[in-house]
PDB file of C-alpha atoms in Angstrom:
ATOM      1  CA  MET A  10       0.820  11.374 -53.574  1.00 45.00           C
ATOM      2  CA  ARG A  11       1.967   8.422 -55.495  1.00 45.00           C
ATOM      3  CA  ARG A  12       1.240   4.812 -54.367  1.00 42.00           C
ATOM      4  CA  ARG A  13       4.535   4.121 -53.200  1.00 43.00           C
ATOM      5  CA  ASP A  14       4.839   7.398 -51.094  1.00 46.00           C
ATOM      6  CA  PHE A  15       1.322   6.423 -49.488  1.00 39.00           C
ATOM      7  CA  ILE A  16       2.219   3.095 -48.568  1.00 39.00           C
ATOM      8  CA  THR A  17       4.689   4.551 -47.308  1.00 41.00           C
ATOM      9  CA  VAL A  18       3.631   6.655 -44.870  1.00 40.00           C
ATOM     10  CA  ILE A  19       0.756   4.430 -43.933  1.00 38.00           C
ATOM     11  CA  GLY A  20       3.506   2.304 -43.023  1.00 43.00           C
ATOM     12  CA  GLY A  21       4.851   4.598 -40.663  1.00 44.00           C
ATOM     13  CA  ALA A  22       1.645   5.994 -39.570  1.00 41.00           C
ATOM     14  CA  ALA A  23       1.208   1.956 -38.131  1.00 40.00           C
ATOM     15  CA  ALA A  24       4.232   1.615 -36.837  1.00 40.00           C
ATOM     16  CA  GLY A  25       4.061   4.535 -34.413  1.00 42.00           C
ATOM     17  CA  TRP A  26       0.774   3.056 -33.291  1.00 37.00           C
ATOM     18  CA  PRO A  27       2.085   0.785 -30.476  1.00 43.00           C
ATOM     19  CA  LEU A  28       3.859   4.166 -29.221  1.00 38.00           C
ATOM     20  CA  VAL A  29       1.271   6.053 -29.037  1.00 38.00           C
ATOM     21  CA  ALA A  30      -0.483   3.475 -27.371  1.00 40.00           C
ATOM     22  CA  ARG A  31       1.493   2.990 -24.994  1.00 38.00           C
ATOM     23  CA  ALA A  32       2.454   6.478 -24.150  1.00 39.00           C
ATOM     24  CA  GLN A  33      -1.183   7.093 -23.493  1.00 41.00           C
ATOM     25  CA  GLN A  34      -1.882   3.774 -21.555  1.00 43.00           C
ATOM     26  CA  ALA A  35       1.437   5.558 -19.111  1.00 46.00           C
ATOM     27  CA  ALA A  36      -0.575   8.942 -18.977  1.00 75.00           C
ATOM     28  CA  MET A  37      -3.226   7.072 -17.330  1.00 92.00           C
ATOM     29  CA  PRO A  38      -2.775   7.502 -13.251  1.00 96.00           C
ATOM     30  CA  VAL A  39      -2.315   4.195 -11.338  1.00 97.00           C
ATOM     31  CA  ILE A  40      -3.805   4.137  -7.714  1.00 98.00           C
ATOM     32  CA  GLY A  41      -1.742   1.268  -5.569  1.00 98.00           C
ATOM     33  CA  TRP A  42      -4.067  -0.125  -3.106  1.00 97.00           C
ATOM     34  CA  LEU A  43      -2.146  -1.472  -0.139  1.00 97.00           C
ATOM     35  CA  GLY A  44      -4.591  -3.442   2.226  1.00 92.00           C
ATOM     36  CA  THR A  45      -4.364  -5.810   5.925  1.00 86.00           C
ATOM     37  CA  GLY A  46      -6.777  -7.866   4.459  1.00 80.00           C
ATOM     38  CA  TRP A  47      -7.491 -10.200   1.427  1.00 85.00           C
ATOM     39  CA  ALA A  48      -9.349  -9.770  -1.503  1.00 83.00           C
ATOM     40  CA  ASP A  49     -12.360 -11.573  -0.879  1.00 76.00           C
ATOM     41  CA  THR A  50     -12.679 -10.234   2.852  1.00 70.00           C
ATOM     42  CA  ASP A  51     -12.044  -6.810   1.501  1.00 73.00           C
ATOM     43  CA  SER A  52     -14.349  -7.302  -1.826  1.00 79.00           C
ATOM     44  CA  GLY A  53     -17.038  -4.808  -0.160  1.00 81.00           C
ATOM     45  CA  GLN A  54     -14.801  -2.349   0.875  1.00 86.00           C
ATOM     46  CA  ALA A  55     -12.799  -2.267  -3.079  1.00 91.00           C
ATOM     47  CA  ALA A  56     -16.731  -2.094  -4.654  1.00 91.00           C
ATOM     48  CA  ALA A  57     -17.106   1.393  -1.598  1.00 91.00           C
ATOM     49  CA  PHE A  58     -13.753   2.433  -3.140  1.00 95.00           C
ATOM     50  CA  ARG A  59     -14.361   2.540  -6.420  1.00 96.00           C
ATOM     51  CA  ASN A  60     -18.075   3.915  -6.092  1.00 96.00           C
ATOM     52  CA  GLY A  61     -16.448   6.864  -4.263  1.00 95.00           C
ATOM     53  CA  LEU A  62     -13.894   7.222  -7.432  1.00 96.00           C
ATOM     54  CA  ASN A  63     -16.461   7.198  -9.841  1.00 96.00           C
ATOM     55  CA  GLU A  64     -18.578   9.900  -8.290  1.00 95.00           C
ATOM     56  CA  ALA A  65     -15.118  12.191  -8.489  1.00 95.00           C
ATOM     57  CA  GLY A  66     -15.035  11.399 -12.640  1.00 96.00           C
ATOM     58  CA  PHE A  67     -12.792   8.111 -13.045  1.00 97.00           C
ATOM     59  CA  VAL A  68     -13.656   4.562 -13.911  1.00 96.00           C
ATOM     60  CA  ASP A  69     -11.269   2.000 -13.136  1.00 96.00           C
ATOM     61  CA  GLY A  70      -9.765   0.111 -16.357  1.00 94.00           C
ATOM     62  CA  LYS A  71     -11.029   3.300 -18.505  1.00 96.00           C
ATOM     63  CA  ASN A  72      -9.516   6.316 -17.396  1.00 96.00           C
ATOM     64  CA  VAL A  73      -7.606   5.035 -13.928  1.00 97.00           C
ATOM     65  CA  THR A  74      -6.117   1.752 -13.295  1.00 97.00           C
ATOM     66  CA  ILE A  75      -6.286   0.225  -9.375  1.00 97.00           C
ATOM     67  CA  ILE A  76      -3.404  -2.631  -8.465  1.00 97.00           C
ATOM     68  CA  TYR A  77      -3.828  -4.190  -5.510  1.00 96.00           C
ATOM     69  CA  ARG A  78      -1.601  -5.383  -3.087  1.00 96.00           C
ATOM     70  CA  TRP A  79      -2.981  -7.581   0.091  1.00 93.00           C
ATOM     71  CA  GLU A  80      -1.139  -8.703   3.417  1.00 90.00           C
ATOM     72  CA  GLU A  81      -2.733 -11.627   3.486  1.00 88.00           C
ATOM     73  CA  GLY A  82      -2.753 -12.147   7.753  1.00 80.00           C
ATOM     74  CA  GLN A  83       1.387 -12.171   6.685  1.00 85.00           C
ATOM     75  CA  TYR A  84       1.885  -8.692   9.737  1.00 80.00           C
ATOM     76  CA  ASP A  85       5.919  -8.249   8.081  1.00 88.00           C
ATOM     77  CA  ARG A  86       4.814  -8.377   3.988  1.00 93.00           C
ATOM     78  CA  LEU A  87       3.595  -4.521   4.102  1.00 95.00           C
ATOM     79  CA  PRO A  88       7.084  -2.577   3.919  1.00 96.00           C
ATOM     80  CA  ALA A  89       8.190  -4.382   0.851  1.00 97.00           C
ATOM     81  CA  LEU A  90       4.359  -3.835  -0.908  1.00 97.00           C
ATOM     82  CA  ALA A  91       4.512  -0.517  -0.019  1.00 97.00           C
ATOM     83  CA  ALA A  92       8.352  -0.031  -1.784  1.00 97.00           C
ATOM     84  CA  ASP A  93       6.813  -1.976  -4.821  1.00 97.00           C
ATOM     85  CA  LEU A  94       4.087   0.171  -5.542  1.00 97.00           C
ATOM     86  CA  VAL A  95       6.292   3.283  -4.725  1.00 97.00           C
ATOM     87  CA  ARG A  96       8.905   1.402  -7.482  1.00 96.00           C
ATOM     88  CA  ARG A  97       6.026   1.160 -10.334  1.00 93.00           C
ATOM     89  CA  PRO A  98       5.401   4.021  -9.525  1.00 93.00           C
ATOM     90  CA  VAL A  99       1.956   4.753  -8.685  1.00 97.00           C
ATOM     91  CA  THR A 100       0.299   7.626  -8.320  1.00 97.00           C
ATOM     92  CA  VAL A 101      -1.327   7.533  -5.539  1.00 98.00           C
ATOM     93  CA  ILE A 102      -1.660   5.142  -2.648  1.00 98.00           C
ATOM     94  CA  PHE A 103      -4.683   4.126  -0.757  1.00 98.00           C
ATOM     95  CA  ALA A 104      -3.803   2.555   2.389  1.00 96.00           C
ATOM     96  CA  SER A 105      -6.561   0.394   3.741  1.00 92.00           C
ATOM     97  CA  GLY A 106      -6.885  -0.932   7.239  1.00 83.00           C
ATOM     98  CA  GLY A 107      -5.245   1.579   9.735  1.00 82.00           C
ATOM     99  CA  PRO A 108      -1.971   2.541  10.875  1.00 89.00           C
ATOM    100  CA  ARG A 109      -0.008  -0.622   9.913  1.00 90.00           C
ATOM    101  CA  PRO A 110      -0.115  -0.378   5.588  1.00 94.00           C
ATOM    102  CA  THR A 111      -0.118   3.566   6.161  1.00 95.00           C
ATOM    103  CA  ARG A 112       3.216   3.698   8.092  1.00 95.00           C
ATOM    104  CA  ALA A 113       4.304   1.357   5.552  1.00 96.00           C
ATOM    105  CA  ALA A 114       3.644   3.570   2.532  1.00 97.00           C
ATOM    106  CA  LYS A 115       4.643   6.663   4.294  1.00 96.00           C
ATOM    107  CA  SER A 116       8.347   5.124   5.202  1.00 96.00           C
ATOM    108  CA  ALA A 117       8.254   4.374   1.620  1.00 97.00           C
ATOM    109  CA  THR A 118       7.395   7.768   0.319  1.00 97.00           C
ATOM    110  CA  SER A 119       6.992  10.947   1.455  1.00 96.00           C
ATOM    111  CA  ILE A 120       5.777  12.255  -1.927  1.00 96.00           C
ATOM    112  CA  ILE A 121       3.412  10.132  -3.468  1.00 98.00           C
ATOM    113  CA  PRO A 122      -0.155  11.157  -2.014  1.00 98.00           C
ATOM    114  CA  ILE A 123      -1.501   8.656   0.744  1.00 98.00           C
ATOM    115  CA  VAL A 124      -4.944   8.228   1.224  1.00 98.00           C
ATOM    116  CA  PHE A 125      -6.175   5.936   4.876  1.00 96.00           C
ATOM    117  CA  THR A 126      -8.772   4.555   6.268  1.00 92.00           C
ATOM    118  CA  ALA A 127      -7.853   3.633   9.788  1.00 86.00           C
ATOM    119  CA  ALA A 128     -10.729   2.598  13.154  1.00 78.00           C
ATOM    120  CA  THR A 129      -8.426   4.333  15.038  1.00 79.00           C
ATOM    121  CA  ASP A 130      -7.695   8.031  16.204  1.00 85.00           C
ATOM    122  CA  PRO A 131      -5.067   8.780  13.368  1.00 90.00           C
ATOM    123  CA  VAL A 132      -3.722  11.840  15.322  1.00 91.00           C
ATOM    124  CA  ALA A 133      -2.921   9.687  18.528  1.00 86.00           C
ATOM    125  CA  THR A 134      -1.477   6.845  15.939  1.00 86.00           C
ATOM    126  CA  GLY A 135       0.797   9.581  14.330  1.00 90.00           C
ATOM    127  CA  LEU A 136      -0.787   9.240  10.564  1.00 92.00           C
ATOM    128  CA  VAL A 137      -1.297  13.277  10.492  1.00 94.00           C
ATOM    129  CA  ALA A 138      -0.709  16.268  12.090  1.00 91.00           C
ATOM    130  CA  SER A 139      -4.137  17.065  12.872  1.00 93.00           C
ATOM    131  CA  LEU A 140      -7.734  16.251  11.252  1.00 94.00           C
ATOM    132  CA  ASN A 141      -8.492  19.650  10.228  1.00 95.00           C
ATOM    133  CA  ARG A 142      -4.541  20.313   8.539  1.00 92.00           C
ATOM    134  CA  PRO A 143      -3.188  16.648   8.251  1.00 94.00           C
ATOM    135  CA  GLY A 144       0.240  18.274   6.513  1.00 87.00           C
ATOM    136  CA  GLY A 145       2.193  16.200   4.282  1.00 93.00           C
ATOM    137  CA  ASN A 146       1.097  13.771   2.003  1.00 97.00           C
ATOM    138  CA  VAL A 147      -1.436  11.888   3.858  1.00 97.00           C
ATOM    139  CA  THR A 148      -4.941  12.765   4.700  1.00 97.00           C
ATOM    140  CA  GLY A 149      -7.711   9.899   4.786  1.00 96.00           C
ATOM    141  CA  ALA A 150     -11.207   8.559   6.637  1.00 94.00           C
ATOM    142  CA  TYR A 151     -11.911   7.353  10.278  1.00 89.00           C
ATOM    143  CA  SER A 152     -13.805   5.593  12.269  1.00 83.00           C
ATOM    144  CA  LEU A 153     -13.571   5.466  16.594  1.00 73.00           C
ATOM    145  CA  ALA A 154     -13.740   1.635  16.079  1.00 66.00           C
ATOM    146  CA  SER A 155     -11.991   1.666  19.797  1.00 59.00           C
ATOM    147  CA  GLU A 156     -15.029   3.575  21.336  1.00 67.00           C
ATOM    148  CA  LEU A 157     -17.649   1.140  20.033  1.00 80.00           C
ATOM    149  CA  GLY A 158     -17.650  -1.478  22.656  1.00 84.00           C
ATOM    150  CA  THR A 159     -19.558  -0.251  25.543  1.00 87.00           C
ATOM    151  CA  LYS A 160     -22.442   0.706  23.055  1.00 89.00           C
ATOM    152  CA  GLN A 161     -21.876  -3.031  21.725  1.00 92.00           C
ATOM    153  CA  LEU A 162     -22.540  -4.498  25.109  1.00 93.00           C
ATOM    154  CA  GLY A 163     -24.974  -2.494  25.869  1.00 93.00           C
ATOM    155  CA  LEU A 164     -26.914  -3.748  22.807  1.00 95.00           C
ATOM    156  CA  LEU A 165     -26.195  -6.816  23.959  1.00 95.00           C
ATOM    157  CA  ARG A 166     -26.976  -6.589  27.570  1.00 94.00           C
ATOM    158  CA  GLU A 167     -30.309  -5.305  26.199  1.00 95.00           C
ATOM    159  CA  ILE A 168     -31.184  -8.912  24.966  1.00 96.00           C
ATOM    160  CA  VAL A 169     -29.358 -10.434  27.917  1.00 95.00           C
ATOM    161  CA  PRO A 170     -29.621  -8.564  30.559  1.00 95.00           C
ATOM    162  CA  ALA A 171     -28.582 -10.790  32.880  1.00 93.00           C
ATOM    163  CA  ALA A 172     -25.052 -11.552  31.412  1.00 94.00           C
ATOM    164  CA  SER A 173     -22.018 -11.184  33.879  1.00 94.00           C
ATOM    165  CA  ILE A 174     -19.508 -12.816  32.379  1.00 95.00           C
ATOM    166  CA  ILE A 175     -18.290 -10.973  29.343  1.00 95.00           C
ATOM    167  CA  ALA A 176     -15.915 -12.442  26.447  1.00 95.00           C
ATOM    168  CA  LEU A 177     -13.675  -9.848  24.252  1.00 95.00           C
ATOM    169  CA  LEU A 178     -12.212 -11.466  21.054  1.00 96.00           C
ATOM    170  CA  VAL A 179      -8.799  -9.414  19.816  1.00 94.00           C
ATOM    171  CA  ASN A 180      -6.133  -9.760  17.166  1.00 92.00           C
ATOM    172  CA  PRO A 181      -2.955  -8.829  19.686  1.00 92.00           C
ATOM    173  CA  ASN A 182      -1.335  -8.253  16.071  1.00 86.00           C
ATOM    174  CA  SER A 183      -3.790  -5.266  15.599  1.00 80.00           C
ATOM    175  CA  PRO A 184      -2.737  -1.658  16.057  1.00 71.00           C
ATOM    176  CA  GLY A 185      -6.573  -1.298  17.688  1.00 75.00           C
ATOM    177  CA  SER A 186      -6.786  -4.055  19.390  1.00 84.00           C
ATOM    178  CA  GLU A 187      -5.603  -2.483  23.198  1.00 84.00           C
ATOM    179  CA  ALA A 188      -7.884   0.160  23.313  1.00 80.00           C
ATOM    180  CA  VAL A 189     -10.462  -2.216  22.509  1.00 84.00           C
ATOM    181  CA  SER A 190      -9.723  -3.625  25.239  1.00 89.00           C
ATOM    182  CA  LYS A 191      -9.139  -1.051  27.534  1.00 87.00           C
ATOM    183  CA  ASP A 192     -12.559   0.644  26.507  1.00 85.00           C
ATOM    184  CA  LEU A 193     -14.153  -2.318  27.192  1.00 90.00           C
ATOM    185  CA  GLN A 194     -12.875  -2.426  30.608  1.00 91.00           C
ATOM    186  CA  VAL A 195     -13.734   0.562  32.015  1.00 89.00           C
ATOM    187  CA  ALA A 196     -17.239   0.099  30.327  1.00 88.00           C
ATOM    188  CA  VAL A 197     -17.520  -3.815  32.319  1.00 91.00           C
ATOM    189  CA  ARG A 198     -15.787  -2.577  35.860  1.00 90.00           C
ATOM    190  CA  ALA A 199     -18.664   0.310  36.051  1.00 89.00           C
ATOM    191  CA  LEU A 200     -21.159  -2.127  35.810  1.00 91.00           C
ATOM    192  CA  GLY A 201     -19.539  -4.164  38.208  1.00 93.00           C
ATOM    193  CA  LEU A 202     -19.187  -7.187  35.539  1.00 94.00           C
ATOM    194  CA  GLN A 203     -16.271  -9.861  34.528  1.00 94.00           C
ATOM    195  CA  LEU A 204     -14.311  -9.451  31.510  1.00 94.00           C
ATOM    196  CA  ARG A 205     -12.485 -12.181  29.945  1.00 94.00           C
ATOM    197  CA  VAL A 206     -10.011 -10.741  26.905  1.00 95.00           C
ATOM    198  CA  LEU A 207      -8.848 -13.706  24.488  1.00 96.00           C
ATOM    199  CA  SER A 208      -6.559 -12.915  22.068  1.00 95.00           C
ATOM    200  CA  ALA A 209      -5.958 -14.780  18.089  1.00 95.00           C
ATOM    201  CA  GLY A 210      -3.628 -13.593  16.217  1.00 91.00           C
ATOM    202  CA  ASP A 211      -3.221 -16.915  14.102  1.00 92.00           C
ATOM    203  CA  GLU A 212      -5.440 -19.559  13.104  1.00 92.00           C
ATOM    204  CA  SER A 213      -3.774 -21.906  15.458  1.00 95.00           C
ATOM    205  CA  GLU A 214      -4.647 -19.683  18.642  1.00 96.00           C
ATOM    206  CA  LEU A 215      -8.210 -19.097  17.596  1.00 96.00           C
ATOM    207  CA  ASP A 216      -8.734 -22.450  17.053  1.00 95.00           C
ATOM    208  CA  GLY A 217      -7.540 -22.886  20.831  1.00 95.00           C
ATOM    209  CA  VAL A 218      -9.885 -19.708  21.891  1.00 95.00           C
ATOM    210  CA  LEU A 219     -12.449 -21.208  20.336  1.00 95.00           C
ATOM    211  CA  ALA A 220     -12.383 -24.496  22.462  1.00 94.00           C
ATOM    212  CA  SER A 221     -11.510 -22.923  25.778  1.00 93.00           C
ATOM    213  CA  LEU A 222     -15.091 -21.184  25.287  1.00 92.00           C
ATOM    214  CA  VAL A 223     -16.377 -24.290  27.161  1.00 90.00           C
ATOM    215  CA  GLN A 224     -14.697 -23.475  29.866  1.00 89.00           C
ATOM    216  CA  GLN A 225     -14.784 -19.937  30.183  1.00 86.00           C
ATOM    217  CA  ARG A 226     -18.766 -20.389  29.683  1.00 89.00           C
ATOM    218  CA  PRO A 227     -19.054 -16.015  29.035  1.00 94.00           C
ATOM    219  CA  GLU A 228     -22.484 -15.225  28.953  1.00 95.00           C
ATOM    220  CA  ALA A 229     -22.112 -12.647  25.926  1.00 95.00           C
ATOM    221  CA  PHE A 230     -19.307 -12.238  23.560  1.00 96.00           C
ATOM    222  CA  LEU A 231     -17.860  -9.740  21.503  1.00 95.00           C
ATOM    223  CA  ILE A 232     -15.358  -9.914  18.433  1.00 94.00           C
ATOM    224  CA  GLN A 233     -13.101  -6.989  17.436  1.00 90.00           C
ATOM    225  CA  ALA A 234     -13.471  -5.960  14.048  1.00 84.00           C
ATOM    226  CA  ASP A 235     -10.048  -6.793  12.539  1.00 83.00           C
ATOM    227  CA  ALA A 236      -8.999  -9.039   8.993  1.00 81.00           C
ATOM    228  CA  PHE A 237      -8.330 -11.979   9.994  1.00 88.00           C
ATOM    229  CA  LEU A 238     -11.312 -12.671  12.160  1.00 90.00           C
ATOM    230  CA  ILE A 239     -13.560 -10.786  10.082  1.00 86.00           C
ATOM    231  CA  ARG A 240     -11.928 -13.972   7.453  1.00 85.00           C
ATOM    232  CA  ARG A 241     -13.401 -16.343  10.176  1.00 91.00           C
ATOM    233  CA  ASN A 242     -16.756 -15.103  10.557  1.00 91.00           C
ATOM    234  CA  ILE A 243     -18.650 -18.027  10.214  1.00 93.00           C
ATOM    235  CA  GLN A 244     -16.121 -20.741  12.603  1.00 95.00           C
ATOM    236  CA  ILE A 245     -16.154 -18.110  14.958  1.00 95.00           C
ATOM    237  CA  ALA A 246     -20.290 -17.593  14.792  1.00 94.00           C
ATOM    238  CA  SER A 247     -20.828 -21.315  14.989  1.00 95.00           C
ATOM    239  CA  ALA A 248     -18.659 -21.860  18.181  1.00 94.00           C
ATOM    240  CA  ALA A 249     -20.433 -19.549  19.464  1.00 94.00           C
ATOM    241  CA  ALA A 250     -23.658 -21.247  18.480  1.00 93.00           C
ATOM    242  CA  GLN A 251     -22.548 -24.124  19.539  1.00 93.00           C
ATOM    243  CA  LEU A 252     -22.200 -22.957  23.398  1.00 93.00           C
ATOM    244  CA  ALA A 253     -25.843 -20.456  23.040  1.00 94.00           C
ATOM    245  CA  VAL A 254     -23.455 -17.223  23.647  1.00 95.00           C
ATOM    246  CA  PRO A 255     -25.229 -14.067  22.071  1.00 96.00           C
ATOM    247  CA  THR A 256     -22.113 -12.386  19.907  1.00 95.00           C
ATOM    248  CA  ILE A 257     -21.848  -8.962  18.623  1.00 95.00           C
ATOM    249  CA  SER A 258     -18.856  -7.735  16.110  1.00 92.00           C
ATOM    250  CA  GLY A 259     -18.017  -4.574  13.975  1.00 83.00           C
ATOM    251  CA  GLY A 260     -17.147  -3.256  10.997  1.00 70.00           C
ATOM    252  CA  GLY A 261     -20.186  -4.329   7.908  1.00 68.00           C
ATOM    253  CA  GLY A 262     -23.072  -7.095   8.720  1.00 68.00           C
ATOM    254  CA  GLY A 263     -21.102 -10.271   7.546  1.00 82.00           C
ATOM    255  CA  PHE A 264     -20.817 -10.959  10.820  1.00 89.00           C
ATOM    256  CA  ALA A 265     -24.049 -11.239  11.390  1.00 92.00           C
ATOM    257  CA  SER A 266     -24.870 -12.764   7.815  1.00 90.00           C
ATOM    258  CA  ALA A 267     -22.586 -15.374   9.182  1.00 92.00           C
ATOM    259  CA  GLY A 268     -24.292 -16.206  11.776  1.00 94.00           C
ATOM    260  CA  GLY A 269     -23.256 -13.954  14.762  1.00 95.00           C
ATOM    261  CA  LEU A 270     -26.679 -12.083  16.613  1.00 96.00           C
ATOM    262  CA  MET A 271     -25.617  -8.877  15.769  1.00 96.00           C
ATOM    263  CA  THR A 272     -22.967  -6.343  13.889  1.00 93.00           C
ATOM    264  CA  TYR A 273     -22.250  -2.668  15.121  1.00 92.00           C
ATOM    265  CA  GLY A 274     -20.022  -0.306  13.532  1.00 83.00           C
ATOM    266  CA  ALA A 275     -19.120   1.758  11.279  1.00 73.00           C
ATOM    267  CA  GLY A 276     -20.830   1.123   8.038  1.00 66.00           C
ATOM    268  CA  SER A 277     -18.446  -0.588   6.089  1.00 62.00           C
ATOM    269  CA  ALA A 278     -18.541   0.897   2.904  1.00 76.00           C
ATOM    270  CA  ASP A 279     -18.264   4.139   4.940  1.00 82.00           C
ATOM    271  CA  THR A 280     -15.099   4.885   4.714  1.00 88.00           C
ATOM    272  CA  PRO A 281     -13.536   3.281   2.219  1.00 91.00           C
ATOM    273  CA  HIS A 282     -16.137   5.236  -0.231  1.00 93.00           C
ATOM    274  CA  GLN A 283     -14.758   8.638   1.364  1.00 94.00           C
ATOM    275  CA  ALA A 284     -11.388   7.433   0.697  1.00 95.00           C
ATOM    276  CA  GLY A 285     -12.019   7.245  -2.964  1.00 96.00           C
ATOM    277  CA  VAL A 286     -13.677  10.637  -3.402  1.00 97.00           C
ATOM    278  CA  TYR A 287     -10.412  12.251  -1.741  1.00 97.00           C
ATOM    279  CA  VAL A 288      -8.202   9.942  -4.553  1.00 98.00           C
ATOM    280  CA  GLY A 289     -10.295  11.204  -6.940  1.00 97.00           C
ATOM    281  CA  ARG A 290      -9.874  14.923  -5.905  1.00 97.00           C
ATOM    282  CA  ILE A 291      -6.154  14.405  -5.560  1.00 97.00           C
ATOM    283  CA  LEU A 292      -5.809  13.063  -8.872  1.00 97.00           C
ATOM    284  CA  LYS A 293      -7.394  15.852 -10.275  1.00 96.00           C
ATOM    285  CA  GLY A 294      -4.870  18.077  -8.259  1.00 96.00           C
ATOM    286  CA  GLU A 295      -5.878  18.738  -5.034  1.00 96.00           C
ATOM    287  CA  LYS A 296      -2.705  18.363  -2.141  1.00 96.00           C
ATOM    288  CA  PRO A 297      -3.853  15.948   0.739  1.00 96.00           C
ATOM    289  CA  ALA A 298      -2.410  18.463   3.323  1.00 94.00           C
ATOM    290  CA  ASP A 299      -5.365  20.414   2.447  1.00 94.00           C
ATOM    291  CA  LEU A 300      -8.029  17.825   2.548  1.00 97.00           C
ATOM    292  CA  PRO A 301      -9.023  17.615   6.377  1.00 97.00           C
ATOM    293  CA  VAL A 302      -9.288  13.711   7.600  1.00 96.00           C
ATOM    294  CA  VAL A 303     -12.943  12.667   7.740  1.00 93.00           C
ATOM    295  CA  GLN A 304     -14.678  11.234  10.709  1.00 89.00           C
ATOM    296  CA  SER A 305     -17.693   8.441   9.808  1.00 81.00           C
ATOM    297  CA  THR A 306     -20.799   9.421  11.387  1.00 76.00           C
ATOM    298  CA  LYS A 307     -22.359   6.369   9.781  1.00 79.00           C
ATOM    299  CA  PHE A 308     -23.399   3.315  11.938  1.00 83.00           C
ATOM    300  CA  ASP A 309     -25.410   0.330  11.476  1.00 87.00           C
ATOM    301  CA  LEU A 310     -27.039  -2.165  12.804  1.00 92.00           C
ATOM    302  CA  VAL A 311     -27.492  -5.754  11.542  1.00 94.00           C
ATOM    303  CA  ILE A 312     -29.613  -8.163  13.901  1.00 96.00           C
ATOM    304  CA  ASN A 313     -30.021 -11.822  13.024  1.00 96.00           C
ATOM    305  CA  LEU A 314     -33.232 -12.804  13.979  1.00 96.00           C
ATOM    306  CA  LYS A 315     -32.949 -16.199  12.857  1.00 96.00           C
ATOM    307  CA  THR A 316     -29.687 -16.647  14.889  1.00 96.00           C
ATOM    308  CA  ALA A 317     -31.785 -15.242  17.761  1.00 96.00           C
ATOM    309  CA  LYS A 318     -34.698 -17.548  17.905  1.00 96.00           C
ATOM    310  CA  ALA A 319     -31.942 -20.702  17.429  1.00 95.00           C
ATOM    311  CA  LEU A 320     -30.751 -19.185  20.899  1.00 95.00           C
ATOM    312  CA  GLY A 321     -33.777 -18.676  22.869  1.00 95.00           C
ATOM    313  CA  LEU A 322     -33.643 -15.115  22.885  1.00 96.00           C
ATOM    314  CA  THR A 323     -36.275 -12.225  22.048  1.00 96.00           C
ATOM    315  CA  VAL A 324     -34.981  -9.381  20.364  1.00 96.00           C
ATOM    316  CA  PRO A 325     -36.576  -5.701  22.472  1.00 96.00           C
ATOM    317  CA  PRO A 326     -39.126  -4.123  19.683  1.00 96.00           C
ATOM    318  CA  HIS A 327     -37.469  -0.793  19.561  1.00 95.00           C
ATOM    319  CA  LEU A 328     -34.205  -2.814  18.591  1.00 96.00           C
ATOM    320  CA  LEU A 329     -35.882  -4.114  15.537  1.00 95.00           C
ATOM    321  CA  ALA A 330     -36.907  -0.679  14.986  1.00 96.00           C
ATOM    322  CA  ILE A 331     -34.240   1.217  14.883  1.00 94.00           C
ATOM    323  CA  ALA A 332     -32.220  -1.790  12.812  1.00 94.00           C
ATOM    324  CA  ASP A 333     -30.278  -1.150   9.358  1.00 91.00           C
ATOM    325  CA  LYS A 334     -31.185  -4.859   8.523  1.00 92.00           C
ATOM    326  CA  VAL A 335     -32.904  -7.890  10.049  1.00 95.00           C
ATOM    327  CA  ILE A 336     -32.072 -11.202   8.657  1.00 95.00           C
ATOM    328  CA  GLU A 337     -35.031 -13.279   9.483  1.00 91.00           C
TER     329      GLU A 337
END
């Protein structure tokens, strides 16, 4: 080959390299994360999701790309965020945080697979037709957080058995708040106790609720595991501590780590991990309609012994023995 021809061949190949690179990049599947929370409060869930993906053979930045869209407390943003993911388009949508992001994703597409996590019954909320055969383009993992209120109340009363005035803090914008309230109301009524349901859906409402605790004087305080309330764990735990009110929340151990007395709920990594596995299986060719919705069976108890001592409370030894984590 003549030198001029060789240079021409090499030059032509080099010109084509960016096109090849772009084609390879375009071929990489893209996962769209549609979340109700914030990047910082959901970082643990994001890590658990990626771990599930890794188990299925997918690594973010290597053979799959994840793009994140967060609601960040603006409750009307989800439809636009879902539509943006569909326009890109993404290969799979992961709807993190329950019915609202899942419904937004379902409204945006009936073709792109959707995998959700939720803390409410996905059949009762209309996300899927059935747990075993979800049908359509949607499947996922869930935990019945609304049914944990009775157990959380029981745990608190083991430490403060004389508590008769119970406060429950919910976010009225959360789809699970009504179910949480009803579940706890039944339990409280059966025990002959008083329940005061407090609602806060934004910062000003939360400030007002926490200020009202001085007049409410609850003897036990339960907090819904909601993205907005979780983001303000420290503020809520601090207000309760100033009034010497024992507290418990759901979700992961973040509330107890922030100074609350206890956290009890589905392991914060359980459902997003399973969702990551499912997304990986879908990327390999399985259909959402053929993947049964998974219910979380793992529940974590975290006790802040330092907070208990500051409140002058004694935690029964059997609770310490069964706790998944004790903060000292």
